PDB file of C-alpha atoms in Angstrom:
ATOM      1  CA  MET O 207      99.493 149.861 103.843  1.00 62.00           C
ATOM      2  CA  PHE O 208     101.207 146.750 103.450  1.00 63.00           C
ATOM      3  CA  HIS O 209      98.126 144.766 103.039  1.00 68.00           C
ATOM      4  CA  ILE O 210      97.209 146.575 100.330  1.00 70.00           C
ATOM      5  CA  TYR O 211     100.790 145.611  98.203  1.00 65.00           C
ATOM      6  CA  THR O 212     100.313 142.250  99.227  1.00 74.00           C
ATOM      7  CA  HIS O 213      96.714 142.110  98.352  1.00 73.00           C
ATOM      8  CA  GLU O 214      98.206 143.423  94.798  1.00 73.00           C
ATOM      9  CA  PHE O 215     100.649 141.212  94.631  1.00 77.00           C
ATOM     10  CA  SER O 216      98.519 138.206  95.383  1.00 84.00           C
ATOM     11  CA  TYR O 217      96.517 139.003  92.057  1.00 81.00           C
ATOM     12  CA  ALA O 218      99.836 139.630  90.410  1.00 82.00           C
ATOM     13  CA  GLN O 219     100.775 136.296  91.272  1.00 86.00           C
ATOM     14  CA  LYS O 220      97.572 134.951  89.603  1.00 88.00           C
ATOM     15  CA  GLU O 221      98.139 136.768  86.229  1.00 88.00           C
ATOM     16  CA  LEU O 222     101.875 135.360  85.956  1.00 86.00           C
ATOM     17  CA  ILE O 223     100.377 132.137  86.319  1.00 86.00           C
ATOM     18  CA  GLN O 224      98.034 132.565  83.379  1.00 90.00           C
ATOM     19  CA  PHE O 225     100.443 134.539  81.671  1.00 90.00           C
ATOM     20  CA  VAL O 226     102.938 131.044  82.223  1.00 88.00           C
ATOM     21  CA  SER O 227      99.582 128.842  80.628  1.00 86.00           C
ATOM     22  CA  ASN O 228      98.900 130.989  77.832  1.00 91.00           C
ATOM     23  CA  GLY O 229     102.940 131.146  76.745  1.00 90.00           C
ATOM     24  CA  LYS O 230     102.899 134.982  77.248  1.00 92.00           C
ATOM     25  CA  ILE O 231     106.080 134.146  79.495  1.00 91.00           C
ATOM     26  CA  SER O 232     108.319 131.930  78.577  1.00 92.00           C
ATOM     27  CA  ASP O 233     108.916 128.728  80.706  1.00 89.00           C
ATOM     28  CA  THR O 234     112.569 129.793  81.088  1.00 90.00           C
ATOM     29  CA  ASP O 235     111.588 133.093  82.800  1.00 92.00           C
ATOM     30  CA  TYR O 236     108.789 131.368  85.219  1.00 93.00           C
ATOM     31  CA  PHE O 237     112.118 129.058  86.217  1.00 93.00           C
ATOM     32  CA  LEU O 238     113.957 131.858  87.221  1.00 92.00           C
ATOM     33  CA  ILE O 239     110.936 133.492  89.033  1.00 92.00           C
ATOM     34  CA  ALA O 240     110.255 130.183  90.651  1.00 94.00           C
ATOM     35  CA  ILE O 241     113.783 129.861  92.002  1.00 96.00           C
ATOM     36  CA  ASP O 242     113.933 133.246  93.715  1.00 95.00           C
ATOM     37  CA  GLN O 243     110.621 132.908  95.389  1.00 95.00           C
ATOM     38  CA  LEU O 244     111.482 129.110  96.296  1.00 97.00           C
ATOM     39  CA  GLU O 245     114.582 131.084  98.066  1.00 97.00           C
ATOM     40  CA  LEU O 246     112.612 133.335 100.198  1.00 96.00           C
ATOM     41  CA  LEU O 247     110.310 130.493 101.480  1.00 96.00           C
ATOM     42  CA  LYS O 248     113.556 128.433 102.242  1.00 97.00           C
ATOM     43  CA  LYS O 249     114.514 131.312 104.713  1.00 96.00           C
ATOM     44  CA  ALA O 250     110.871 131.848 106.088  1.00 97.00           C
ATOM     45  CA  ASP O 251     110.222 127.930 106.284  1.00 96.00           C
ATOM     46  CA  PRO O 252     113.855 125.818 106.554  1.00 94.00           C
ATOM     47  CA  ASP O 253     112.336 123.107 107.744  1.00 93.00           C
ATOM     48  CA  ASN O 254     109.906 122.904 104.664  1.00 96.00           C
ATOM     49  CA  LEU O 255     111.669 120.374 102.568  1.00 97.00           C
ATOM     50  CA  LEU O 256     108.979 120.666  99.852  1.00 97.00           C
ATOM     51  CA  TYR O 257     110.599 124.138  98.968  1.00 97.00           C
ATOM     52  CA  THR O 258     114.397 122.913  98.719  1.00 98.00           C
ATOM     53  CA  ALA O 259     112.919 119.518  96.456  1.00 98.00           C
ATOM     54  CA  TRP O 260     110.978 122.076  94.615  1.00 97.00           C
ATOM     55  CA  GLN O 261     113.974 124.406  94.183  1.00 98.00           C
ATOM     56  CA  ALA O 262     116.012 121.590  93.019  1.00 98.00           C
ATOM     57  CA  GLU O 263     113.417 120.609  90.278  1.00 97.00           C
ATOM     58  CA  TYR O 264     112.874 124.291  88.790  1.00 97.00           C
ATOM     59  CA  LEU O 265     117.009 124.265  88.776  1.00 98.00           C
ATOM     60  CA  HIS O 266     117.168 121.191  87.071  1.00 98.00           C
ATOM     61  CA  LEU O 267     114.343 121.990  84.555  1.00 96.00           C
ATOM     62  CA  ASP O 268     116.243 125.069  83.874  1.00 95.00           C
ATOM     63  CA  GLY O 269     119.383 123.229  83.036  1.00 95.00           C
ATOM     64  CA  ASN O 270     120.939 124.393  85.928  1.00 96.00           C
ATOM     65  CA  LEU O 271     122.200 120.783  87.002  1.00 97.00           C
ATOM     66  CA  ARG O 272     124.890 121.239  89.381  1.00 97.00           C
ATOM     67  CA  ARG O 273     122.739 123.796  91.896  1.00 98.00           C
ATOM     68  CA  ALA O 274     119.918 121.212  91.458  1.00 98.00           C
ATOM     69  CA  ALA O 275     122.258 118.023  92.629  1.00 98.00           C
ATOM     70  CA  GLU O 276     123.057 120.539  95.308  1.00 98.00           C
ATOM     71  CA  GLN O 277     119.584 120.978  96.722  1.00 98.00           C
ATOM     72  CA  TYR O 278     118.977 117.272  95.714  1.00 98.00           C
ATOM     73  CA  ARG O 279     121.424 116.416  97.961  1.00 98.00           C
ATOM     74  CA  ARG O 280     120.259 118.722 100.993  1.00 97.00           C
ATOM     75  CA  VAL O 281     117.036 117.160 100.572  1.00 98.00           C
ATOM     76  CA  LEU O 282     118.488 113.592 101.231  1.00 98.00           C
ATOM     77  CA  GLU O 283     120.861 115.123 103.981  1.00 98.00           C
ATOM     78  CA  GLN O 284     117.378 116.052 105.808  1.00 97.00           C
ATOM     79  CA  ASP O 285     115.529 113.426 105.001  1.00 98.00           C
ATOM     80  CA  PRO O 286     117.960 110.304 104.590  1.00 98.00           C
ATOM     81  CA  LEU O 287     117.118 107.137 102.304  1.00 98.00           C
ATOM     82  CA  GLN O 288     115.778 104.278 104.455  1.00 98.00           C
ATOM     83  CA  PRO O 289     117.144 101.294 104.123  1.00 98.00           C
ATOM     84  CA  LEU O 290     115.185  98.714 102.293  1.00 98.00           C
ATOM     85  CA  THR O 291     113.802  95.713 103.836  1.00 98.00           C
ATOM     86  CA  PRO O 292     114.442  92.332 102.212  1.00 98.00           C
ATOM     87  CA  ASP O 293     110.946  92.181 101.892  1.00 98.00           C
ATOM     88  CA  GLU O 294     110.471  94.959 100.197  1.00 98.00           C
ATOM     89  CA  GLU O 295     113.375  94.366  97.608  1.00 98.00           C
ATOM     90  CA  ARG O 296     111.914  91.279  97.178  1.00 98.00           C
ATOM     91  CA  ARG O 297     108.409  93.212  96.578  1.00 98.00           C
ATOM     92  CA  ILE O 298     109.936  95.099  93.940  1.00 98.00           C
ATOM     93  CA  LYS O 299     111.181  92.613  91.725  1.00 98.00           C
ATOM     94  CA  LYS O 300     107.865  91.077  92.586  1.00 98.00           C
ATOM     95  CA  PHE O 301     105.567  93.461  91.072  1.00 98.00           C
ATOM     96  CA  CYS O 302     108.404  94.620  88.375  1.00 98.00           C
ATOM     97  CA  PRO O 303     105.928  95.667  85.532  1.00 98.00           C
ATOM     98  CA  GLU O 304     106.651  94.034  81.895  1.00 98.00           C
ATOM     99  CA  LEU O 305     106.591  96.010  78.898  1.00 98.00           C
ATOM    100  CA  ARG O 306     105.147  95.430  75.569  1.00 98.00           C
ATOM    101  CA  VAL O 307     106.290  97.380  72.730  1.00 98.00           C
ATOM    102  CA  ASN O 308     106.225  98.064  68.909  1.00 98.00           C
ATOM    103  CA  PRO O 309     108.131  95.777  66.984  1.00 98.00           C
ATOM    104  CA  ARG O 310     109.299  99.096  64.765  1.00 98.00           C
ATOM    105  CA  GLU O 311     110.475 100.777  68.537  1.00 98.00           C
ATOM    106  CA  CYS O 312     113.571 102.672  67.823  1.00 97.00           C
ATOM    107  CA  PHE O 313     114.842 103.763  71.108  1.00 98.00           C
ATOM    108  CA  PRO O 314     116.108 100.940  73.389  1.00 98.00           C
ATOM    109  CA  LEU O 315     115.381 100.649  77.249  1.00 98.00           C
ATOM    110  CA  LYS O 316     118.524 102.172  78.793  1.00 98.00           C
ATOM    111  CA  ASP O 317     118.025 101.990  82.462  1.00 98.00           C
ATOM    112  CA  ILE O 318     115.285 101.619  85.282  1.00 98.00           C
ATOM    113  CA  VAL O 319     114.965 102.985  88.983  1.00 98.00           C
ATOM    114  CA  ALA O 320     113.099 101.685  91.537  1.00 98.00           C
ATOM    115  CA  VAL O 321     111.795 103.356  94.385  1.00 98.00           C
ATOM    116  CA  HIS O 322     109.754 102.343  97.176  1.00 98.00           C
ATOM    117  CA  HIS O 323     107.366 104.985  98.867  1.00 98.00           C
ATOM    118  CA  PRO O 324     108.879 105.173 102.755  1.00 98.00           C
ATOM    119  CA  GLU O 325     105.227 104.571 104.495  1.00 97.00           C
ATOM    120  CA  GLN O 326     102.748 103.358 101.584  1.00 97.00           C
ATOM    121  CA  PRO O 327     102.946 100.179 100.064  1.00 98.00           C
ATOM    122  CA  LEU O 328     103.492 102.200  96.610  1.00 98.00           C
ATOM    123  CA  ILE O 329     106.501 101.226  93.959  1.00 98.00           C
ATOM    124  CA  GLY O 330     107.706 104.067  91.397  1.00 98.00           C
ATOM    125  CA  TYR O 331     109.480 102.498  88.983  1.00 98.00           C
ATOM    126  CA  HIS O 332     110.884 105.226  86.565  1.00 98.00           C
ATOM    127  CA  LEU O 333     111.688 103.926  83.100  1.00 98.00           C
ATOM    128  CA  PHE O 334     115.131 105.762  80.924  1.00 98.00           C
ATOM    129  CA  TRP O 335     114.501 105.173  77.099  1.00 98.00           C
ATOM    130  CA  GLU O 336     117.164 106.374  74.941  1.00 98.00           C
ATOM    131  CA  ASP O 337     115.540 109.678  73.959  1.00 98.00           C
ATOM    132  CA  ASP O 338     112.180 111.098  73.033  1.00 98.00           C
ATOM    133  CA  PHE O 339     111.290 110.962  68.815  1.00 98.00           C
ATOM    134  CA  ASP O 340     110.432 114.831  69.293  1.00 98.00           C
ATOM    135  CA  PHE O 341     113.388 115.837  71.611  1.00 97.00           C
ATOM    136  CA  PRO O 342     117.145 115.723  69.962  1.00 97.00           C
ATOM    137  CA  ASP O 343     117.544 119.070  71.425  1.00 96.00           C
ATOM    138  CA  ASP O 344     116.130 119.147  74.824  1.00 95.00           C
ATOM    139  CA  GLY O 345     120.472 118.232  76.507  1.00 94.00           C
ATOM    140  CA  GLU O 346     118.279 114.967  78.220  1.00 96.00           C
ATOM    141  CA  PRO O 347     119.797 111.859  76.544  1.00 96.00           C
ATOM    142  CA  CYS O 348     117.265 110.114  77.820  1.00 98.00           C
ATOM    143  CA  ASP O 349     113.172 109.610  78.044  1.00 98.00           C
ATOM    144  CA  HIS O 350     111.927 109.482  81.380  1.00 98.00           C
ATOM    145  CA  GLU O 351     109.070 107.268  81.736  1.00 98.00           C
ATOM    146  CA  GLU O 352     106.801 106.489  84.968  1.00 98.00           C
ATOM    147  CA  ILE O 353     105.041 103.296  86.554  1.00 98.00           C
ATOM    148  CA  TRP O 354     103.593 102.798  89.918  1.00 98.00           C
ATOM    149  CA  VAL O 355     102.355  99.863  91.472  1.00 98.00           C
ATOM    150  CA  GLU O 356     100.254  99.812  94.807  1.00 98.00           C
ATOM    151  CA  TYR O 357      99.886  96.433  96.405  1.00 98.00           C
ATOM    152  CA  ASP O 358      98.431  94.660  99.669  1.00 98.00           C
ATOM    153  CA  ARG O 359     101.055  93.939 101.934  1.00 97.00           C
ATOM    154  CA  GLU O 360      99.096  91.117 103.655  1.00 97.00           C
ATOM    155  CA  GLU O 361      98.206  89.159 100.448  1.00 97.00           C
ATOM    156  CA  GLU O 362     101.000  90.702  98.377  1.00 97.00           C
ATOM    157  CA  THR O 363      99.113  91.023  95.604  1.00 98.00           C
ATOM    158  CA  VAL O 364      98.282  94.304  92.879  1.00 98.00           C
ATOM    159  CA  THR O 365      95.590  96.673  94.343  1.00 98.00           C
ATOM    160  CA  ARG O 366      96.377  99.814  91.624  1.00 98.00           C
ATOM    161  CA  VAL O 367      98.415  99.846  88.423  1.00 98.00           C
ATOM    162  CA  MET O 368      99.242 103.603  87.406  1.00 98.00           C
ATOM    163  CA  THR O 369     101.467 105.240  84.991  1.00 97.00           C
ATOM    164  CA  PHE O 370     102.188 108.617  83.252  1.00 94.00           C
ATOM    165  CA  PHE O 371     101.194 109.415  79.966  1.00 94.00           C
ATOM    166  CA  HIS O 372     101.765 112.514  78.458  1.00 92.00           C
ATOM    167  CA  SER O 373     101.858 114.507  81.804  1.00 89.00           C
ATOM    168  CA  ARG O 374      98.773 112.782  83.197  1.00 91.00           C
ATOM    169  CA  VAL O 375      98.248 109.678  85.328  1.00 94.00           C
ATOM    170  CA  ILE O 376      95.877 107.194  83.890  1.00 95.00           C
ATOM    171  CA  HIS O 377      94.770 103.698  85.583  1.00 96.00           C
ATOM    172  CA  SER O 378      92.496 101.303  84.972  1.00 95.00           C
ATOM    173  CA  ASP O 379      91.045  97.982  86.743  1.00 97.00           C
ATOM    174  CA  ALA O 380      91.545  96.106  84.100  1.00 98.00           C
ATOM    175  CA  ALA O 381      95.031  96.505  84.548  1.00 98.00           C
ATOM    176  CA  VAL O 382      95.092  94.995  87.936  1.00 98.00           C
ATOM    177  CA  GLU O 383      93.406  92.187  87.330  1.00 98.00           C
ATOM    178  CA  GLU O 384      95.893  91.805  84.172  1.00 98.00           C
ATOM    179  CA  ALA O 385      98.375  92.199  86.736  1.00 98.00           C
ATOM    180  CA  ARG O 386      96.868  89.371  89.084  1.00 98.00           C
ATOM    181  CA  ASN O 387      96.810  87.063  85.595  1.00 98.00           C
ATOM    182  CA  ASN O 388     100.256  87.805  85.312  1.00 98.00           C
ATOM    183  CA  GLN O 389     101.650  86.523  88.532  1.00 98.00           C
ATOM    184  CA  GLN O 390     101.159  89.794  89.961  1.00 98.00           C
ATOM    185  CA  ARG O 391     103.425  91.425  87.249  1.00 98.00           C
ATOM    186  CA  PRO O 392     101.345  94.498  85.321  1.00 98.00           C
ATOM    187  CA  ILE O 393     101.617  94.773  81.621  1.00 98.00           C
ATOM    188  CA  VAL O 394     102.574  97.880  80.054  1.00 98.00           C
ATOM    189  CA  ARG O 395     102.321  99.266  76.620  1.00 98.00           C
ATOM    190  CA  VAL O 396     104.370 101.173  75.321  1.00 98.00           C
ATOM    191  CA  GLU O 397     103.882 103.975  72.913  1.00 98.00           C
ATOM    192  CA  TRP O 398     106.767 104.170  69.732  1.00 98.00           C
ATOM    193  CA  GLY O 399     109.303 106.901  69.846  1.00 98.00           C
ATOM    194  CA  LYS O 400     107.257 108.545  72.414  1.00 98.00           C
ATOM    195  CA  HIS O 401     107.285 105.847  75.201  1.00 98.00           C
ATOM    196  CA  GLY O 402     103.532 107.209  76.358  1.00 95.00           C
ATOM    197  CA  SER O 403     102.528 104.111  79.249  1.00 97.00           C
ATOM    198  CA  LEU O 404      99.119 102.719  78.134  1.00 98.00           C
ATOM    199  CA  LEU O 405      97.136 100.408  80.477  1.00 98.00           C
ATOM    200  CA  LYS O 406      95.098  97.483  79.628  1.00 98.00           C
ATOM    201  CA  GLY O 407      91.372  98.921  78.904  1.00 97.00           C
ATOM    202  CA  TRP O 408      93.212 101.927  77.408  1.00 97.00           C
ATOM    203  CA  GLU O 409      91.010 101.978  74.387  1.00 96.00           C
ATOM    204  CA  SER O 410      87.922 103.730  76.573  1.00 95.00           C
ATOM    205  CA  MET O 411      90.042 105.747  78.714  1.00 95.00           C
ATOM    206  CA  THR O 412      89.463 109.521  78.821  1.00 92.00           C
ATOM    207  CA  GLU O 413      92.065 111.783  80.257  1.00 85.00           C
ATOM    208  CA  SER O 414      91.326 113.928  83.090  1.00 78.00           C
ATOM    209  CA  LEU O 415      92.695 117.564  81.904  1.00 78.00           C
ATOM    210  CA  THR O 416      91.299 118.075  78.307  1.00 84.00           C
ATOM    211  CA  ASN O 417      88.825 115.031  77.934  1.00 87.00           C
ATOM    212  CA  VAL O 418      90.438 114.055  75.039  1.00 92.00           C
ATOM    213  CA  THR O 419      90.054 109.949  74.543  1.00 95.00           C
ATOM    214  CA  LEU O 420      93.102 108.004  74.585  1.00 96.00           C
ATOM    215  CA  LEU O 421      92.527 106.466  71.146  1.00 96.00           C
ATOM    216  CA  GLU O 422      92.159 110.200  69.782  1.00 96.00           C
ATOM    217  CA  TRP O 423      95.487 111.478  71.216  1.00 96.00           C
ATOM    218  CA  MET O 424      96.910 108.381  69.997  1.00 97.00           C
ATOM    219  CA  LYS O 425      95.323 108.941  66.506  1.00 97.00           C
ATOM    220  CA  GLN O 426      96.988 112.828  66.822  1.00 96.00           C
ATOM    221  CA  THR O 427     100.538 111.219  67.713  1.00 97.00           C
ATOM    222  CA  TYR O 428     100.519 109.138  65.192  1.00 98.00           C
ATOM    223  CA  GLU O 429      99.810 111.366  62.671  1.00 98.00           C
ATOM    224  CA  HIS O 430     102.217 113.659  64.355  1.00 98.00           C
ATOM    225  CA  VAL O 431     105.419 110.977  64.631  1.00 98.00           C
ATOM    226  CA  LYS O 432     104.341 109.586  60.962  1.00 97.00           C
ATOM    227  CA  SER O 433     105.554 113.188  59.357  1.00 97.00           C
ATOM    228  CA  GLY O 434     108.196 113.335  61.511  1.00 97.00           C
ATOM    229  CA  GLY O 435     107.624 114.583  64.642  1.00 97.00           C
ATOM    230  CA  ARG O 436     108.873 117.844  65.984  1.00 97.00           C
ATOM    231  CA  VAL O 437     112.103 119.417  64.363  1.00 97.00           C
ATOM    232  CA  PRO O 438     111.823 116.774  61.676  1.00 97.00           C
ATOM    233  CA  GLU O 439     115.381 118.017  59.763  1.00 97.00           C
ATOM    234  CA  HIS O 440     117.208 118.739  63.369  1.00 97.00           C
ATOM    235  CA  PRO O 441     120.888 117.203  62.851  1.00 98.00           C
ATOM    236  CA  LEU O 442     120.311 115.505  66.195  1.00 97.00           C
ATOM    237  CA  LYS O 443     118.116 112.729  64.210  1.00 97.00           C
ATOM    238  CA  ARG O 444     119.782 112.327  60.548  1.00 96.00           C
ATOM    239  CA  PHE O 445     120.482 108.917  62.152  1.00 96.00           C
ATOM    240  CA  TRP O 446     117.188 108.312  63.633  1.00 98.00           C
ATOM    241  CA  PRO O 447     113.801 106.927  62.029  1.00 97.00           C
ATOM    242  CA  LYS O 448     112.190 109.806  59.472  1.00 97.00           C
ATOM    243  CA  GLY O 449     109.054 108.764  60.937  1.00 98.00           C
ATOM    244  CA  PHE O 450     107.023 106.184  62.100  1.00 98.00           C
ATOM    245  CA  GLU O 451     106.428 103.564  59.010  1.00 96.00           C
ATOM    246  CA  GLY O 452     103.276 101.920  59.139  1.00 97.00           C
ATOM    247  CA  THR O 453      99.766 102.484  59.249  1.00 98.00           C
ATOM    248  CA  PHE O 454      97.777 103.107  61.971  1.00 98.00           C
ATOM    249  CA  ASP O 455      96.489  99.551  63.024  1.00 98.00           C
ATOM    250  CA  GLN O 456     100.703  98.722  63.108  1.00 98.00           C
ATOM    251  CA  TYR O 457     101.329 102.174  65.933  1.00 98.00           C
ATOM    252  CA  LEU O 458      98.624 100.346  67.835  1.00 98.00           C
ATOM    253  CA  GLU O 459     100.706  97.107  68.130  1.00 98.00           C
ATOM    254  CA  PHE O 460     103.153  95.856  70.762  1.00 98.00           C
ATOM    255  CA  PRO O 461     103.618  92.261  70.644  1.00 98.00           C
ATOM    256  CA  ASP O 462     107.447  92.661  71.736  1.00 98.00           C
ATOM    257  CA  VAL O 463     108.683  92.398  75.460  1.00 98.00           C
ATOM    258  CA  VAL O 464     110.981  94.039  77.238  1.00 98.00           C
ATOM    259  CA  ASP O 465     111.559  92.743  80.834  1.00 98.00           C
ATOM    260  CA  PRO O 466     112.961  95.573  83.215  1.00 98.00           C
ATOM    261  CA  LEU O 467     113.421  92.986  85.812  1.00 98.00           C
ATOM    262  CA  ASP O 468     116.272  92.020  83.898  1.00 98.00           C
ATOM    263  CA  TRP O 469     117.766  95.600  83.801  1.00 98.00           C
ATOM    264  CA  LEU O 470     117.238  95.284  87.965  1.00 98.00           C
ATOM    265  CA  GLU O 471     118.773  92.182  88.178  1.00 97.00           C
ATOM    266  CA  LYS O 472     121.975  93.227  86.432  1.00 97.00           C
ATOM    267  CA  LYS O 473     121.839  96.753  88.140  1.00 97.00           C
ATOM    268  CA  PRO O 474     119.651  96.801  91.082  1.00 98.00           C
ATOM    269  CA  LEU O 475     119.031 101.054  91.585  1.00 98.00           C
ATOM    270  CA  MET O 476     116.191 100.526  93.939  1.00 98.00           C
ATOM    271  CA  PHE O 477     115.620 102.688  96.619  1.00 98.00           C
ATOM    272  CA  LYS O 478     113.625 103.704  99.486  1.00 98.00           C
ATOM    273  CA  THR O 479     112.530 107.232 100.130  1.00 98.00           C
ATOM    274  CA  ARG O 480     110.069 109.947  98.901  1.00 97.00           C
ATOM    275  CA  TRP O 481     112.614 111.884  97.273  1.00 98.00           C
ATOM    276  CA  ALA O 482     112.578 110.102  93.613  1.00 98.00           C
ATOM    277  CA  ASN O 483     114.278 113.100  91.490  1.00 98.00           C
ATOM    278  CA  ALA O 484     116.502 113.484  94.454  1.00 98.00           C
ATOM    279  CA  VAL O 485     118.003 110.140  94.863  1.00 98.00           C
ATOM    280  CA  ILE O 486     118.011 109.282  90.724  1.00 98.00           C
ATOM    281  CA  CYS O 487     119.899 112.706  90.486  1.00 98.00           C
ATOM    282  CA  THR O 488     122.613 111.701  92.923  1.00 98.00           C
ATOM    283  CA  HIS O 489     122.516 107.951  93.678  1.00 98.00           C
ATOM    284  CA  GLY O 490     121.359 106.810  90.437  1.00 98.00           C
ATOM    285  CA  LEU O 491     121.918 108.051  86.749  1.00 98.00           C
ATOM    286  CA  LEU O 492     125.514 109.199  84.930  1.00 96.00           C
ATOM    287  CA  TYR O 493     123.545 111.200  82.856  1.00 97.00           C
ATOM    288  CA  ASN O 494     120.827 114.278  82.541  1.00 98.00           C
ATOM    289  CA  PHE O 495     116.861 113.454  82.829  1.00 98.00           C
ATOM    290  CA  HIS O 496     113.825 114.816  82.745  1.00 97.00           C
ATOM    291  CA  PRO O 497     112.504 115.732  86.713  1.00 97.00           C
ATOM    292  CA  LYS O 498     108.795 114.312  86.851  1.00 95.00           C
ATOM    293  CA  MET O 499     106.545 114.275  89.591  1.00 92.00           C
ATOM    294  CA  GLU O 500     107.716 111.317  92.149  1.00 95.00           C
ATOM    295  CA  TRP O 501     104.274 110.130  93.203  1.00 97.00           C
ATOM    296  CA  PRO O 502     100.736 109.877  91.912  1.00 95.00           C
ATOM    297  CA  GLU O 503      99.345 111.888  94.630  1.00 93.00           C
ATOM    298  CA  ARG O 504     100.912 115.577  93.097  1.00 88.00           C
ATOM    299  CA  TYR O 505      98.661 114.987  89.806  1.00 86.00           C
ATOM    300  CA  TRP O 506      95.506 113.676  92.067  1.00 81.00           C
ATOM    301  CA  ASN O 507      95.858 116.691  94.247  1.00 80.00           C
ATOM    302  CA  ILE O 508      95.906 118.887  90.757  1.00 71.00           C
ATOM    303  CA  SER O 509      92.737 117.301  89.525  1.00 61.00           C
ATOM    304  CA  ARG O 510      91.329 117.344  92.714  1.00 60.00           C
ATOM    305  CA  ASN O 511      91.405 121.530  92.119  1.00 57.00           C
ATOM    306  CA  LYS O 512      90.353 121.637  88.783  1.00 54.00           C
ATOM    307  CA  GLU O 513      87.201 120.406  89.859  1.00 52.00           C
ATOM    308  CA  ASP O 514      86.537 123.000  92.754  1.00 54.00           C
ATOM    309  CA  SER O 515      87.429 125.500  90.528  1.00 51.00           C
TER     310      SER O 515
END
């Protein structure tokens, strides 16, 4: 009889995910369900650190920061930070991206945390802008964006550049070539107010989840922020610009340079771990941030599953 119940529950789980996707179940309610389920999974398989890390992320997303920090600490207790070698520290600085921003950008860069993968020649650069134009009310006094740089250990050259663009990972061969022509430092264009990270050649890219071109995405975002964005009358926005003031062509201008290396030199938040959210929370920042996936592989797994389904 029990196998009937488990079969029926597996069907209910699929329905649950569908209801979350279409908004019939709120994110907050789903977080609570996921947190409880992960607690059971931790008890059943205490050596699987993914369950603890995922639970920490869900607690974090739900705004339960103390409990999230507790779980993040447990992750790092079971899989401690590794010391960076002098070469790894040097490479973090060598491959640090340069940012190109719009001259009308309204939020400064606050912090950068660099995380070297413990096994792969891969570095995650976590950027924290002062805020996101659409989210003054999220309880997160920053906008967390990500850039990943893969490199060749022997030649010490960039082999891949990836960025997190509105929950999608994008990459381009042109960005690699551009980095090699810029002393191995990738160049990333940053969207006004929302800080989507664009790579060279972005104008001809299509994002993989919806097949929308990035150019069309930028046109839609331009119209959105020009008219005030989300919650335009929110009191926390009263000292912000009313919206982007300029044409679409001006929206696509990225002439001003912001160099995250200056931040790393002044405040060297550099670590070696696979648990980026955990180290940012417990060793990096003194303020709340939005947890994001540590490494691009999490996104590639979703993309592969989408193609297989």
